[in-house]
mmCIF file of C-alpha atoms in Angstrom:
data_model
loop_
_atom_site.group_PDB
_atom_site.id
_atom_site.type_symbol
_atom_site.label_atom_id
_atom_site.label_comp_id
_atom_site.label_asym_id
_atom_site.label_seq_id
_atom_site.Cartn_x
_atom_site.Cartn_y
_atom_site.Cartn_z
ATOM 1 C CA UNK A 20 -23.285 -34.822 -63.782
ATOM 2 C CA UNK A 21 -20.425 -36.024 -61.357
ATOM 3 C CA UNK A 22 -18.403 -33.854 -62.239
ATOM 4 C CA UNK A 23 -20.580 -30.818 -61.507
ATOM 5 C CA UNK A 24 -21.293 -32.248 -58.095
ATOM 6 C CA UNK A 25 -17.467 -32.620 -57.421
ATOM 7 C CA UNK A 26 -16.764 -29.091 -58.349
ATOM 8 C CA UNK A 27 -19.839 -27.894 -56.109
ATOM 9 C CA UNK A 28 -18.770 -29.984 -53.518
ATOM 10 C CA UNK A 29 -15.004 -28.404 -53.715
ATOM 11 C CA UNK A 30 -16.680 -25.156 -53.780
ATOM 12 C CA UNK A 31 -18.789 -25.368 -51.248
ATOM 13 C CA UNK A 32 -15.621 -26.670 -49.178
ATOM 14 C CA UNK A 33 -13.316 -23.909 -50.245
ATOM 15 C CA UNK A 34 -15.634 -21.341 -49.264
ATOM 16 C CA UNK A 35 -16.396 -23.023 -45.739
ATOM 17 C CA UNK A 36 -12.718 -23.222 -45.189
ATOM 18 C CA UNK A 37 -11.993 -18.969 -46.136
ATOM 19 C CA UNK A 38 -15.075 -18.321 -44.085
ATOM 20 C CA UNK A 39 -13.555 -20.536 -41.081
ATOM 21 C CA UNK A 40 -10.118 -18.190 -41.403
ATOM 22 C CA UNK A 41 -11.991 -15.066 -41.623
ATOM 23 C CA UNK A 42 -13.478 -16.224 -38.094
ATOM 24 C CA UNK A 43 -10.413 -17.452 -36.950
ATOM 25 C CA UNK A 44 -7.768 -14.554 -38.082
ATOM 26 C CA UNK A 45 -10.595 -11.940 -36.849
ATOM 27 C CA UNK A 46 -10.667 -13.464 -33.225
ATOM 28 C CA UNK A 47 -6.869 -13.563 -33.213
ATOM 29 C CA UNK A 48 -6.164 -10.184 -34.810
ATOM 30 C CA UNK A 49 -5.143 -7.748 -31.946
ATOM 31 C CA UNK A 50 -7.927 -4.495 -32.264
ATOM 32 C CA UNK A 51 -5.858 -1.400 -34.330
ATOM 33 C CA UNK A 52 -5.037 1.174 -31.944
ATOM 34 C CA UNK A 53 -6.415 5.067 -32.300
ATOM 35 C CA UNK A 54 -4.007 7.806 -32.849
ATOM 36 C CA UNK A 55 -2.990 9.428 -30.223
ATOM 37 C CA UNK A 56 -3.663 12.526 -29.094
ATOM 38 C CA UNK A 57 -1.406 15.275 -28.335
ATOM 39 C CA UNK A 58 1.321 17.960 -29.914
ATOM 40 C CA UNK A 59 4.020 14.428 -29.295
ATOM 41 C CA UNK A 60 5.264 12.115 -32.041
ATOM 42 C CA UNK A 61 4.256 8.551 -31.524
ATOM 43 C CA UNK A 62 6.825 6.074 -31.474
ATOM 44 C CA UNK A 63 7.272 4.694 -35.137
ATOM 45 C CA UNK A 64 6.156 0.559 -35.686
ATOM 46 C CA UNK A 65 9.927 -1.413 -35.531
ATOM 47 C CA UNK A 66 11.231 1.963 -33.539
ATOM 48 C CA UNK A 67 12.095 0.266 -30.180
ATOM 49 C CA UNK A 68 13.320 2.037 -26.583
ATOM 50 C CA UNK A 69 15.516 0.089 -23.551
ATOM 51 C CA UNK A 70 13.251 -1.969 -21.165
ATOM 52 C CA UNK A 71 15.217 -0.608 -18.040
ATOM 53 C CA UNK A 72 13.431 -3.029 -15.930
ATOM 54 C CA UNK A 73 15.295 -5.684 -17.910
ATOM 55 C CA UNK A 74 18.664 -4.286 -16.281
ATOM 56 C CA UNK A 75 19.022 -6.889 -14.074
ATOM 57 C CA UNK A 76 16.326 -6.371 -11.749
ATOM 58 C CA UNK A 77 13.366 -8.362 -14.445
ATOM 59 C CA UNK A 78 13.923 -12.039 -14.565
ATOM 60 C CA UNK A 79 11.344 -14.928 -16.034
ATOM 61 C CA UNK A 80 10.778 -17.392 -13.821
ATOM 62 C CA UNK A 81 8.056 -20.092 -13.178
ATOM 63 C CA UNK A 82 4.650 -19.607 -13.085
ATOM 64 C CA UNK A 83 3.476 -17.320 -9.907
ATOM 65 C CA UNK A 84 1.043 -17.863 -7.895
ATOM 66 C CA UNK A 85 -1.519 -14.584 -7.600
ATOM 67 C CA UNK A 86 -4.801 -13.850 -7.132
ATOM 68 C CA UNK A 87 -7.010 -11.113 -8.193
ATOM 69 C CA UNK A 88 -10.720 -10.708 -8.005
ATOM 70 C CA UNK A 89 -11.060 -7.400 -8.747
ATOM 71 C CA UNK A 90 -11.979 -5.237 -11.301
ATOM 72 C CA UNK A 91 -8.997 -4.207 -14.115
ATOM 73 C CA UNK A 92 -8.092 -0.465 -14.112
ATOM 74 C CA UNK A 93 -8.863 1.044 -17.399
ATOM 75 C CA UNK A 94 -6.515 2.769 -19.050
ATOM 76 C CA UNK A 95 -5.395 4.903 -22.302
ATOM 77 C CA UNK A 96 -3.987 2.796 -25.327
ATOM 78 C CA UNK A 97 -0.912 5.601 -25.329
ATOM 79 C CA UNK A 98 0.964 6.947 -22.640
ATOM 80 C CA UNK A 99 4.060 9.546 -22.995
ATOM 81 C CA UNK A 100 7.258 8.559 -22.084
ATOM 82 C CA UNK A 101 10.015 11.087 -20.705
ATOM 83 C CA UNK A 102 12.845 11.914 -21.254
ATOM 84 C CA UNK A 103 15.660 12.875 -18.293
ATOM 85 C CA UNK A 104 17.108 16.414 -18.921
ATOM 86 C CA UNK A 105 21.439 15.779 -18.076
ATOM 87 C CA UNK A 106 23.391 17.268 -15.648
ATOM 88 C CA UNK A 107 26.403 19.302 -15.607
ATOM 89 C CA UNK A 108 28.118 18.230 -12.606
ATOM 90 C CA UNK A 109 31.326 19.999 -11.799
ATOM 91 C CA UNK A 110 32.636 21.051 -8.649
ATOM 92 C CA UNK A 111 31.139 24.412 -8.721
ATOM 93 C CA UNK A 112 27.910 22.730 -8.938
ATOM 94 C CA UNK A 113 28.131 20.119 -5.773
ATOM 95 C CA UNK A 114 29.075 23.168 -3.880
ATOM 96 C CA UNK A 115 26.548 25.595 -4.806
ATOM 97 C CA UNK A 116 24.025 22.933 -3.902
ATOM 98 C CA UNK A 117 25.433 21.837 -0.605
ATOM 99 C CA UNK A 118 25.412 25.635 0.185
ATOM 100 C CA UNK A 119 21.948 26.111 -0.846
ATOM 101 C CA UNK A 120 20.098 23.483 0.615
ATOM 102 C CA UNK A 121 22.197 22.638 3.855
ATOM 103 C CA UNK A 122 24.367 25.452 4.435
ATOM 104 C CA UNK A 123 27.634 23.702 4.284
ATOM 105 C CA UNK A 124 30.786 26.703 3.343
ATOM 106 C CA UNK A 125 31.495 26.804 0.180
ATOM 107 C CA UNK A 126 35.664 27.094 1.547
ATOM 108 C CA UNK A 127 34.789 23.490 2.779
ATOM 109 C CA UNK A 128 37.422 20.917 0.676
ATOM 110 C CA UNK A 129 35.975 18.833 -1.974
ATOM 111 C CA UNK A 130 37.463 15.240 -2.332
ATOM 112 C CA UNK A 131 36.163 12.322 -4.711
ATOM 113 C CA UNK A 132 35.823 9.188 -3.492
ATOM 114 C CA UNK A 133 38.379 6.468 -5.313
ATOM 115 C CA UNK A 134 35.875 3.677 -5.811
ATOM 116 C CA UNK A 135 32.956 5.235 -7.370
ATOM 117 C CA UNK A 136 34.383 8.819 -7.905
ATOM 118 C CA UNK A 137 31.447 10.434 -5.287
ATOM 119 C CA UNK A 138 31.474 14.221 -4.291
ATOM 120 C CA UNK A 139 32.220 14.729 -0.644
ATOM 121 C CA UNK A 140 32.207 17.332 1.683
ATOM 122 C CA UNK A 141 32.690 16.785 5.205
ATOM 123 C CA UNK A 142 31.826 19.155 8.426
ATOM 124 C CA UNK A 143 32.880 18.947 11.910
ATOM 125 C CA UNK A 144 29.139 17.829 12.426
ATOM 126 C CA UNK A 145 27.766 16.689 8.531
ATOM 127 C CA UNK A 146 28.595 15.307 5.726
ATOM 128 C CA UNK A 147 27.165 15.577 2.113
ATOM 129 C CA UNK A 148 27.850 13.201 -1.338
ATOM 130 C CA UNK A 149 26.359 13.228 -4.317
ATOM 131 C CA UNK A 150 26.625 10.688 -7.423
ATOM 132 C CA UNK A 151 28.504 11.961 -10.561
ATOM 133 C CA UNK A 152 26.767 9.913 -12.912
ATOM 134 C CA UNK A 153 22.808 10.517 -11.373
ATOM 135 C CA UNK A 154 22.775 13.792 -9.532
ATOM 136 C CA UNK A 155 21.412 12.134 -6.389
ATOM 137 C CA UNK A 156 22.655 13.030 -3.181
ATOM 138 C CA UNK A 157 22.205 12.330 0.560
ATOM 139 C CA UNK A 158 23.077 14.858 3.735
ATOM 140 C CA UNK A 159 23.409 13.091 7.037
ATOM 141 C CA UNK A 160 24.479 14.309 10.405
ATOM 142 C CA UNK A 161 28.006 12.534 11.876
ATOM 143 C CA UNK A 162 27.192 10.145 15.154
ATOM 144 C CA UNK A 163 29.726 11.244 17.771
ATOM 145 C CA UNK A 164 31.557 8.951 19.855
ATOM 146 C CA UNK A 165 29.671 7.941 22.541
ATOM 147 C CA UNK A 166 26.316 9.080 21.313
ATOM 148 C CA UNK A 167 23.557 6.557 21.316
ATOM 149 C CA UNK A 168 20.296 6.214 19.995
ATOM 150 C CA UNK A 169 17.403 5.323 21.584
ATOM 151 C CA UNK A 170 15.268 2.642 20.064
ATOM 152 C CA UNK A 171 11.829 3.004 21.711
ATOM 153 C CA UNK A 172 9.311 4.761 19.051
ATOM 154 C CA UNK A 173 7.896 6.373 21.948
ATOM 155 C CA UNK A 174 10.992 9.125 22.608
ATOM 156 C CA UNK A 175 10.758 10.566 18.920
ATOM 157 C CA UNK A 176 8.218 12.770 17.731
ATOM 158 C CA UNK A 177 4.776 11.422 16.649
ATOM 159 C CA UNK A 178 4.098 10.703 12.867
ATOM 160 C CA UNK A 179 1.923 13.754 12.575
ATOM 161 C CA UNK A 180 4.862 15.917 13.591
ATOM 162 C CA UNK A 181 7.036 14.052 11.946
ATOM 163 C CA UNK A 182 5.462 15.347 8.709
ATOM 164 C CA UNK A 183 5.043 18.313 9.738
ATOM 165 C CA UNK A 184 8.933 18.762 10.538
ATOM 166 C CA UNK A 185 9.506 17.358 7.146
ATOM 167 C CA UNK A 186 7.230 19.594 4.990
ATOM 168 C CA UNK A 187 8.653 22.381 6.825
ATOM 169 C CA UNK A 188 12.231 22.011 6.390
ATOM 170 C CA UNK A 189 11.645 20.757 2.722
ATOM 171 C CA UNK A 190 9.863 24.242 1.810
ATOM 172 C CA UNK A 191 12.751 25.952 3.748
ATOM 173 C CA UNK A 192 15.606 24.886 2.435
ATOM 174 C CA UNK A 193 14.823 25.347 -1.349
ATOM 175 C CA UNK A 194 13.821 21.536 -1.783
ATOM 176 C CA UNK A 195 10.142 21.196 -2.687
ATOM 177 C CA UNK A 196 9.871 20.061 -6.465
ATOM 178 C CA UNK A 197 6.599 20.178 -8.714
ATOM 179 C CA UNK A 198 4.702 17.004 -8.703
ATOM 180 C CA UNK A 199 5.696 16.367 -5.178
ATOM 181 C CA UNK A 200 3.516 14.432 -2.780
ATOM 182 C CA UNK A 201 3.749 13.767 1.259
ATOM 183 C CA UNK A 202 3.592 9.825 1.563
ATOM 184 C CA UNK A 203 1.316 8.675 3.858
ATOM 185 C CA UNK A 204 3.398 6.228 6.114
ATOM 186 C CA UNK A 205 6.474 7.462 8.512
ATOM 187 C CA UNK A 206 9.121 4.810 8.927
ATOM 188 C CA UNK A 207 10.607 4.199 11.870
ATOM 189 C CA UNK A 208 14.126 3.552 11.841
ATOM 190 C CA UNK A 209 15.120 4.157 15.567
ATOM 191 C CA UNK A 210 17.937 0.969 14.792
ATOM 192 C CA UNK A 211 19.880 4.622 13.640
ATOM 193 C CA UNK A 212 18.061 7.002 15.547
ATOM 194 C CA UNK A 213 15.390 8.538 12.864
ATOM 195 C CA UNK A 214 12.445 8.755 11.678
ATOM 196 C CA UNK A 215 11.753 8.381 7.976
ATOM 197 C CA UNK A 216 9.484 10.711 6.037
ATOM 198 C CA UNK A 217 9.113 10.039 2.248
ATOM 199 C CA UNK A 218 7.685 12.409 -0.361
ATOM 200 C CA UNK A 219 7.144 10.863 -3.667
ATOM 201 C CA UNK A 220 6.375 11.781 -6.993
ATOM 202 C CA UNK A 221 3.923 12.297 -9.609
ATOM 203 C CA UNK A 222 4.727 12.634 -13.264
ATOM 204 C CA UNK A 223 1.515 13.202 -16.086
ATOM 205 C CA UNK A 224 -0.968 12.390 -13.095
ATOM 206 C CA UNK A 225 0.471 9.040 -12.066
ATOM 207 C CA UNK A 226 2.851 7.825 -9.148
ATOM 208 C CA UNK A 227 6.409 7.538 -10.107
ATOM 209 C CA UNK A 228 8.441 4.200 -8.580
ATOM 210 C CA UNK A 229 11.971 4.542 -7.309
ATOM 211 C CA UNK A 230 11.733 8.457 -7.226
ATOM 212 C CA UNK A 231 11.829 9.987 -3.860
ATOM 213 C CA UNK A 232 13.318 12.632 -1.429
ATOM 214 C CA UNK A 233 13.503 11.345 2.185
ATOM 215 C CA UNK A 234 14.082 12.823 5.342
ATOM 216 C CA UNK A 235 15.087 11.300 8.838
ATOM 217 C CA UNK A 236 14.204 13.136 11.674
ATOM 218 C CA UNK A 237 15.870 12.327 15.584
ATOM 219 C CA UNK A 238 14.762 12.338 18.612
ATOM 220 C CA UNK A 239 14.007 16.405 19.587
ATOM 221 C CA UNK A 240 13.095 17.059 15.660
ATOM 222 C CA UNK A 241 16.356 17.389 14.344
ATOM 223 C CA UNK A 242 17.093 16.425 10.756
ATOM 224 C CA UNK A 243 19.570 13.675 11.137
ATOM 225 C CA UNK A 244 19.492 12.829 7.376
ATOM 226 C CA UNK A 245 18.236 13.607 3.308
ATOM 227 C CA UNK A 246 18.536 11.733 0.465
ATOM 228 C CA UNK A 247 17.231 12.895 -2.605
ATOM 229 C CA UNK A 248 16.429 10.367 -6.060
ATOM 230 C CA UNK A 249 15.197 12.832 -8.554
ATOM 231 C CA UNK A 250 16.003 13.570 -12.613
ATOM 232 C CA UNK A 251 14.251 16.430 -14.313
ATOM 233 C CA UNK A 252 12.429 15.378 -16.965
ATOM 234 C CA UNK A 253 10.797 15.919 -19.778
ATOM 235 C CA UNK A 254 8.382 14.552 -22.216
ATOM 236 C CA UNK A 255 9.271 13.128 -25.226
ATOM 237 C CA UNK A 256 6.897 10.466 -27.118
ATOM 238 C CA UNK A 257 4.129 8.240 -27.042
ATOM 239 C CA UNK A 258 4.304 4.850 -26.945
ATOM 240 C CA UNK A 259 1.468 1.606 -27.076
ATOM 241 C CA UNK A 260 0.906 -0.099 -23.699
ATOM 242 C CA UNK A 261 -0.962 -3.088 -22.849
ATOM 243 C CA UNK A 262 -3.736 -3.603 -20.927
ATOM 244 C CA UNK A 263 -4.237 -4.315 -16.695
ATOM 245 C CA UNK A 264 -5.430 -7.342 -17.623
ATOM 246 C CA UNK A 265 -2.820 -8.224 -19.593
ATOM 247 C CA UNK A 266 -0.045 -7.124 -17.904
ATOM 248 C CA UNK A 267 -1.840 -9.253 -14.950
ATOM 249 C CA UNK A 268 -1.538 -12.347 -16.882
ATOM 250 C CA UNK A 269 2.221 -11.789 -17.686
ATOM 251 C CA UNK A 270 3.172 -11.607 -13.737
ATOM 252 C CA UNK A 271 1.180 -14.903 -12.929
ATOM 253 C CA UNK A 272 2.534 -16.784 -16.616
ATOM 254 C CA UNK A 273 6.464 -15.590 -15.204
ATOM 255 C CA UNK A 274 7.236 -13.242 -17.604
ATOM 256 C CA UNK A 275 9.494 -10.978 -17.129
ATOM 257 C CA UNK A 276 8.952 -8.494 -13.772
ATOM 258 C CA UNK A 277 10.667 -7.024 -10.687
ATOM 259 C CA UNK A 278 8.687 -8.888 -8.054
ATOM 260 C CA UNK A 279 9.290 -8.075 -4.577
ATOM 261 C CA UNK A 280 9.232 -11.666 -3.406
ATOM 262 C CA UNK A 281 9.411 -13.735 -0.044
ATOM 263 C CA UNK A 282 10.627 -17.133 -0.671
ATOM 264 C CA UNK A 283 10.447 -19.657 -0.843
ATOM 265 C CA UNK A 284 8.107 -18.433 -4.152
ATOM 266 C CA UNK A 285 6.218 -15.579 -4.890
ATOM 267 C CA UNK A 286 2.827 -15.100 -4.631
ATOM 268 C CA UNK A 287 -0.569 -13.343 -2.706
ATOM 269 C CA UNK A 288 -3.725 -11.353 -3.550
ATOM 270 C CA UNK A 289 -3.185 -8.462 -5.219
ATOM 271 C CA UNK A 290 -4.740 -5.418 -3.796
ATOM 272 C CA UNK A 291 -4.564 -2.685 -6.091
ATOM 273 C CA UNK A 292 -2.869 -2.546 -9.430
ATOM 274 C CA UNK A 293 -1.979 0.934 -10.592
ATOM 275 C CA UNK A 294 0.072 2.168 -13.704
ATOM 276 C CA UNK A 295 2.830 3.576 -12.524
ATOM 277 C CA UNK A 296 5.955 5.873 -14.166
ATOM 278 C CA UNK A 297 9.753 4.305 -13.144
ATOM 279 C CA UNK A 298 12.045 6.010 -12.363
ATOM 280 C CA UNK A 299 15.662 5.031 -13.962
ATOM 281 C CA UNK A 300 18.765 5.423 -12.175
ATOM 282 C CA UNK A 301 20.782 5.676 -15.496
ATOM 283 C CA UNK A 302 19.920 9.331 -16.686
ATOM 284 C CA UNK A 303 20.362 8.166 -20.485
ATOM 285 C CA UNK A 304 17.286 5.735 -20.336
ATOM 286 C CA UNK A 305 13.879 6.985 -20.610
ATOM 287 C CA UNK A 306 10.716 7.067 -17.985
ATOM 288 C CA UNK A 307 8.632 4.792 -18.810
ATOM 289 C CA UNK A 308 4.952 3.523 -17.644
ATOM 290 C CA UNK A 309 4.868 0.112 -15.710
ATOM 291 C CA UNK A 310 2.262 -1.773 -13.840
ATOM 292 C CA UNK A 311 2.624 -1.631 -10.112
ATOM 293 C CA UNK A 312 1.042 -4.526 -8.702
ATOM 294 C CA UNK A 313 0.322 -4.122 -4.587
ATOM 295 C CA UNK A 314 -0.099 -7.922 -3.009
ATOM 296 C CA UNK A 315 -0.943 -9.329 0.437
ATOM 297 C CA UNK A 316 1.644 -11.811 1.616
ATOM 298 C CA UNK A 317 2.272 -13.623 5.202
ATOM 299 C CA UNK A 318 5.527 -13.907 4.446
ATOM 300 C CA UNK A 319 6.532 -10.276 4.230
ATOM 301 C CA UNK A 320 6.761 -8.160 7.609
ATOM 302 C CA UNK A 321 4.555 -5.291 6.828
ATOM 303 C CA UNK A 322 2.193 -7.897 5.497
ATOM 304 C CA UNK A 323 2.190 -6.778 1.798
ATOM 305 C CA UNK A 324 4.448 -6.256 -1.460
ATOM 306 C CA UNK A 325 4.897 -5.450 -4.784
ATOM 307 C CA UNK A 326 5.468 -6.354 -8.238
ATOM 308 C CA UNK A 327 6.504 -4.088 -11.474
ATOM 309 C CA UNK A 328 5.965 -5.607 -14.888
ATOM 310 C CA UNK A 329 6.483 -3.111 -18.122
ATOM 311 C CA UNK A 330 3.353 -1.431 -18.875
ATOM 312 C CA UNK A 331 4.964 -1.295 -22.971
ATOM 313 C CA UNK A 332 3.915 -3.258 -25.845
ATOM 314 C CA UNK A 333 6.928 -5.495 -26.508
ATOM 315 C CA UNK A 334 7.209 -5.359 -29.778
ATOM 316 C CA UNK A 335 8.241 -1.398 -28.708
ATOM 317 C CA UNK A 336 10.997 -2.319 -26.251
ATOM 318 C CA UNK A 337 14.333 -3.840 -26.675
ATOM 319 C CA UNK A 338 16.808 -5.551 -23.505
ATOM 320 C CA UNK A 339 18.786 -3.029 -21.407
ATOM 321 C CA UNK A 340 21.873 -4.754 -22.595
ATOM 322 C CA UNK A 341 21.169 -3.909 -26.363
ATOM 323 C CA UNK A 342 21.032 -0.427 -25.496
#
């Protein structure tokens, strides 16, 4: 008779302890994630792609100090990730562009610089360099001697005309590019005697980071510079990203992000949080999605920042320097 009550008594306790695991592995099991949809390949479970905001600009650090009280964006469980078409850059090519877009003679002599091997060619009245390894370029008008810039915001044109200028030179001189959107702020950077107009980017209906053409505009309208940041892409798989929320609670724990800080240590209400593409400067690394985090802060001079953190599962990315 003991002995039947100590094996229903072991039982009893064997089952109580599989049902507590059940409850316990079901609570901690992460939810299995639809297919997704689309004519791309999904990335492959163990198949893992560079983290290119772990090239030196993502760093852990101790716990930050944000705020949010607003509602998390929703997003989809899979997002594609690009791919960044190369360049043939030869000399042929830097000229045909300067030509193109800026009217610089194609007789004009093409040097390289020693340090980092740019593309220049120089006017009486311009110059124009591009990056070998990117494609990027910027076109800037030479200050004279003697020539000095006014700093009062009142002797340039307004920011309505600023755009205006902008858009129209950017449709004239070959330079508009799909997915291209007129940023709503000018910049004023009289200190060199411009005005800053940005156009930005969208890639699969979301804003790109660290994409951009830009164009500075003087005094009586005239273009005093353009710089152009801008890979042709295209797309290439999907990959698993986390949620808002989560993403949220990696920037606050220190985890690894690009935070636009103010010292002496990081931290505000966030605003908005919006998932983002980024843009990479290496054209061998891919696209991919990150959470853009938008933040109030006294400390910074416009009054607000940002933060990036990798929008990427991170059991799907590996460090920039194991690429």
């Amino acid at each position: 008779m003991v002995n039947k009550k100590v094996v229903t008594w072991v039982v009893t306790g064997v089952l109580a302890l599989l049902c507590v695991l059940g409850i316990v592995f079901s609570f901690f099991k992460e939810e299995a994630l639809p297919e997704p949809d689309g004519p791309y390949p999904a990335l492959a479970p163990g198949e893992k792609i560079v983290d290119t905001l772990s090239g030196g600009l993502a760093f852990p650090e101790p716990r930050r100090d944000f705020k949010y009280d607003g509602p998390f964006p929703k997003n989809p469980s899979w997002i594609l990730v690009y791919k960044v078409v190369p360049k043939n850059i030869t000399d042929d090519y830097v000229k045909d562009l300067a030509e193109k877009h800026f009217g610089i003679p194609r007789d004009t002599p093409l040097t390289r610089s020693k340090a980092a091997g740019l593309y220049l060619l120089r006017t009486d009245t311009h110059r124009f360099r591009l990056e070998p390894g990117t494609g990027f370029f910027t076109f800037q008008k030479i200050k004279q001697k003697g020539t000095s810039y006014s700093k009062n915001r009142k002797d340039y044109p307004s920011d309505e005309e600023c755009k205006k200028i902008a858009e129209e030179f950017i449709k004239s001189r070959g330079l508009l590019e799909e997915g291209m959107y007129l940023k709503k702020r000018v910049v004023s950077t009289t200190s060199i005697g411009s005005m800053t107009v940005s156009f930005g980017r969208i890639i699969n209906g979301y804003k790109v980071w660290w994409s951009s053409i830009s164009v500075e505009i003087g005094r009586n309208g005239e273009i005093m510079g353009v710089s152009k940041k801008w890979h042709e892409v295209v797309p290439w798989k999907m990959a698993p990203i986390k949620t808002a929320k989560q993403a949220f609670k990696e920037l606050v724990k220190g985890k690894p992000a690009m935070v636009q800080a103010f010292r002496p240590r990081p931290k505000g209400k966030v605003k908005e949080i919006t998932l983002r593409y980024h843009h990479p400067v290496n054209p061998e690394n891919p696209v991919l999605p990150v959470y853009y985090f938008r933040y109030e802060t006294e400390l910074s001079p416009s009054g607000e920042s940002y933060a990036v953190v990798p929008a990427i599962k991170a059991d799907y990315l590996k460090p920039y320097e194991d690429r």
